[in-house]
Amino acid sequence: MTTYRARLLVCAGTGCVSCGAFEVRRALEEEIRRRGLDKEFLVVPTGCSAFCQRGPIVIIQPDGVFYQRLKPEDAPRLIEEHLIQGRPVRDLMYVPPAEDRTVPKMADLEFFKHQRLVVLRNRGRIDPEKIEEYIAFDGYQALARALTGMTPASIVAAVTASGLRGRGGAGFPTGMKWAACAARPGSPKYVVCNGDEGDPGAFMDRSVLESDPHAVIEGLIIGARAVGAARGFLYIRNEYPLAVARVGLALDQARERGLLGRDILGSGFDFDLEIVRGAGAFVSGEETALLASIEGGRAYPRQRPPYPVERGLWGRPTVINNVETWANVPPIVLRGPEWFSGLGTAASKGTKIFSLVGKIANTGLVEVPMGISLREIVEKIGGGVPGGRAVKAVQIGGPSGGCIPASRLDISVDYESLKAAGSMMGSGGMIVMDEDTCMVDIALYFLRFAEEESCGKCAPCRAGTGAMARLLAKITAGNGTPGDLVRLESLAETVKRASLCGLGQTAPNPILSTMRYFRDEYEAHVLDKRCPALVCKALIAFAIDPEKCVGCQLCRKACPAGAVSGQAKSVHVIDQAACIKCGLCLAACPAKVGAVRKVTPARAAARAAETAPWGEDR
Amino acid sequence: MRPPTSELEALTAKYRGRRQALIQVLQDIQDRFHWLPPEALERVAADLGVPLVQVYGVATFYRSFSLRPQGRHTCVVCLGTACHVRGGQAVLEGFERRLGVGAGQTTPDGAYTLERVNCLGACALAPLAVVDGRYHARMTEAKVGAVLAEAEEAGKA
């Protein structure tokens, strides 16, 4: 490999790419070429560096300085100043909120300091489109060891001893699954990677596939060897075009180097992998539904048992694991099960990746040891809610999970603790909510999602999710009765117990957990027709504070419904009958004026026009 | 656009007789024509040896397939949880008002199709809208007009 004076690592994950990373990359390359320095400096596109909200990001190695929110026009200055003059460019560096000094190195950020990288070990440091870079960081060494120095049984034993559990949500012990499949007689057998990451708010699988595809592929080859499979499939969501492309490229490269195909590394072991693109159905993330989809049919789940390890693809024994689970396998084989089980808690070993998003200062992917407290993730790593607002709840586990209230932030993040608190690990989406998030609205959001994504095979889920969504819609519209709350709860219990697959069984969780911790909000909607978070449109109104209005006309011009009236320099009024509650007037009103407000209950707006008394507002 | 028969044949030929390739061949056709015209479904049924009813069953089950032609421009508004809590719904309503159609519909002049999606996995950029493949991070309702104008402009170029 040629050595360079410096390498410019341009993050090429979906987040940075959508903010213009490729334009920045081109600008840097052109500038370097223009100066005739192609032999000195190399621009390398890398996988997701996980600090997505500050993209496009460039890290300069070996200095380790990172630059953020770059534009193509910053390229000449960056090269001249940093690379040639040796003067880092301060104004392109990151200044954390609530601090006034730049933080030049990623490792010094609170966001990264508390993380422990196992699965994301190569993030932002290798070019995912070059197998050589993966190999340079110990890639495929675990495979070499598994094929030459271990028997299939000893691979299974190592994974079992590590305590690795499925990262897709349910947390089933991976070693047990492999052992069950390995014990089935006959062939063929299959291994499958579940990359149908459908949980809204979770994107770690996309990131792993995009930024380190070989880690997943290596895990699959080792797993195939352990259970005796000759063929495998990577099922990847169609909404992740970059992941599909990178994995495709990685498979070609692995095949060229004899890491896939016949007689892998001269061991006599034959195995090959192919990509199956998902077609956009949340239920296909359920393992039996996913297998039906690979077979070319509708993604309908089926009754278990028999489990896929007994009867999977085309009726044959099949091991199906999540992307993150597979990516954990190579480090376990290479560094030993004792090393892995040294991380985490008694029952939940290793690390887990969470996508920390929502009302939080630092958003992105975080990989932390199991057993870390939720508070540490939200406050230390995430930097809390921006604008000095308070955390109200953290929603974990997507549509199958539940909300953990701020009062329980000290909970240990592991499979059992989250379950006991009414949530679940799920795939690891972690959505932070503040006072402006309405918990009834969130429950409705998830139930509408479940209703839409229910495949319709079993009645409890098909009819039950819709019935629950309708009850919630009635409550958010201000038409709820106390009896609706009772009906909602009993319906939730029924759907939970009677549904065929995980989608229906967990669909009521968002309702049950919000009713458990935020019953007062439900009651405010039902009894007082108020939405305390000022979200539910039927229960709020927009009003102009006559004391504060300066008559600037901005809100009148912004209103698409013509509901605001008032002359220049005189107090404006919103016609409540014409108002469509889009909120554009509030967005248009200058912060220093702050005359437009949301009020609840909606009828408070009528009183607001005649000055006091106001309803609750913010 | 209506698919020329020769092109359809080329797309289905490599899957001939492979029933399990049903989803893949539909994806290829969807990628090429942005919808699944009726003649394409019939062709697929014949070439793969799958009953037409089963082809329709699969085509209507999965979200990425469309049985109606799409507009020249596609606006996708993400309503994943992160986008939802950061105001994605208002962004969608902004598009609906501007375009005069609801999610899942195409404007009568065939110019725009508006879609909503349940998560594009780019939650750090929430709320997110994707217009003609271009990602618009931290969208607001107020930006909708400018984003549409940009798509219009790019379409002309």
CSV table of N, CA and C in Angstrom, one decimal, chain B residues 8-17 25 47:
chain,number,residue,atom,x,y,z
B,8,LEU,N,-39.4,-5.5,-21.9
B,8,LEU,CA,-40.0,-6.3,-20.9
B,8,LEU,C,-39.5,-7.7,-21.0
B,9,GLU,N,-39.4,-8.2,-22.2
B,9,GLU,CA,-38.9,-9.6,-22.4
B,9,GLU,C,-37.5,-9.7,-21.9
B,10,ALA,N,-36.7,-8.6,-22.1
B,10,ALA,CA,-35.3,-8.7,-21.7
B,10,ALA,C,-35.2,-8.8,-20.2
B,11,LEU,N,-36.2,-8.0,-19.5
B,11,LEU,CA,-36.2,-8.0,-18.0
B,11,LEU,C,-36.6,-9.4,-17.4
B,12,THR,N,-37.5,-10.0,-18.1
B,12,THR,CA,-38.1,-11.3,-17.5
B,12,THR,C,-37.3,-12.5,-17.9
B,13,ALA,N,-36.6,-12.4,-19.1
B,13,ALA,CA,-36.0,-13.6,-19.7
B,13,ALA,C,-35.0,-14.3,-18.7
B,14,LYS,N,-34.2,-13.5,-18.0
B,14,LYS,CA,-33.2,-14.2,-17.2
B,14,LYS,C,-33.8,-14.9,-16.0
B,15,TYR,N,-35.1,-14.7,-15.7
B,15,TYR,CA,-35.7,-15.4,-14.5
B,15,TYR,C,-36.7,-16.5,-15.0
B,16,ARG,N,-36.7,-16.8,-16.3
B,16,ARG,CA,-37.7,-17.7,-16.8
B,16,ARG,C,-37.7,-19.0,-16.0
B,17,GLY,N,-39.0,-19.3,-15.6
B,17,GLY,CA,-39.2,-20.6,-14.9
B,17,GLY,C,-38.8,-20.6,-13.5
B,25,VAL,N,-37.9,-10.0,-10.0
B,25,VAL,CA,-38.3,-9.5,-11.4
B,25,VAL,C,-39.2,-8.3,-11.3
B,47,ASP,N,-43.9,-16.0,-18.0
B,47,ASP,CA,-42.5,-16.4,-18.0
B,47,ASP,C,-42.0,-17.2,-16.8
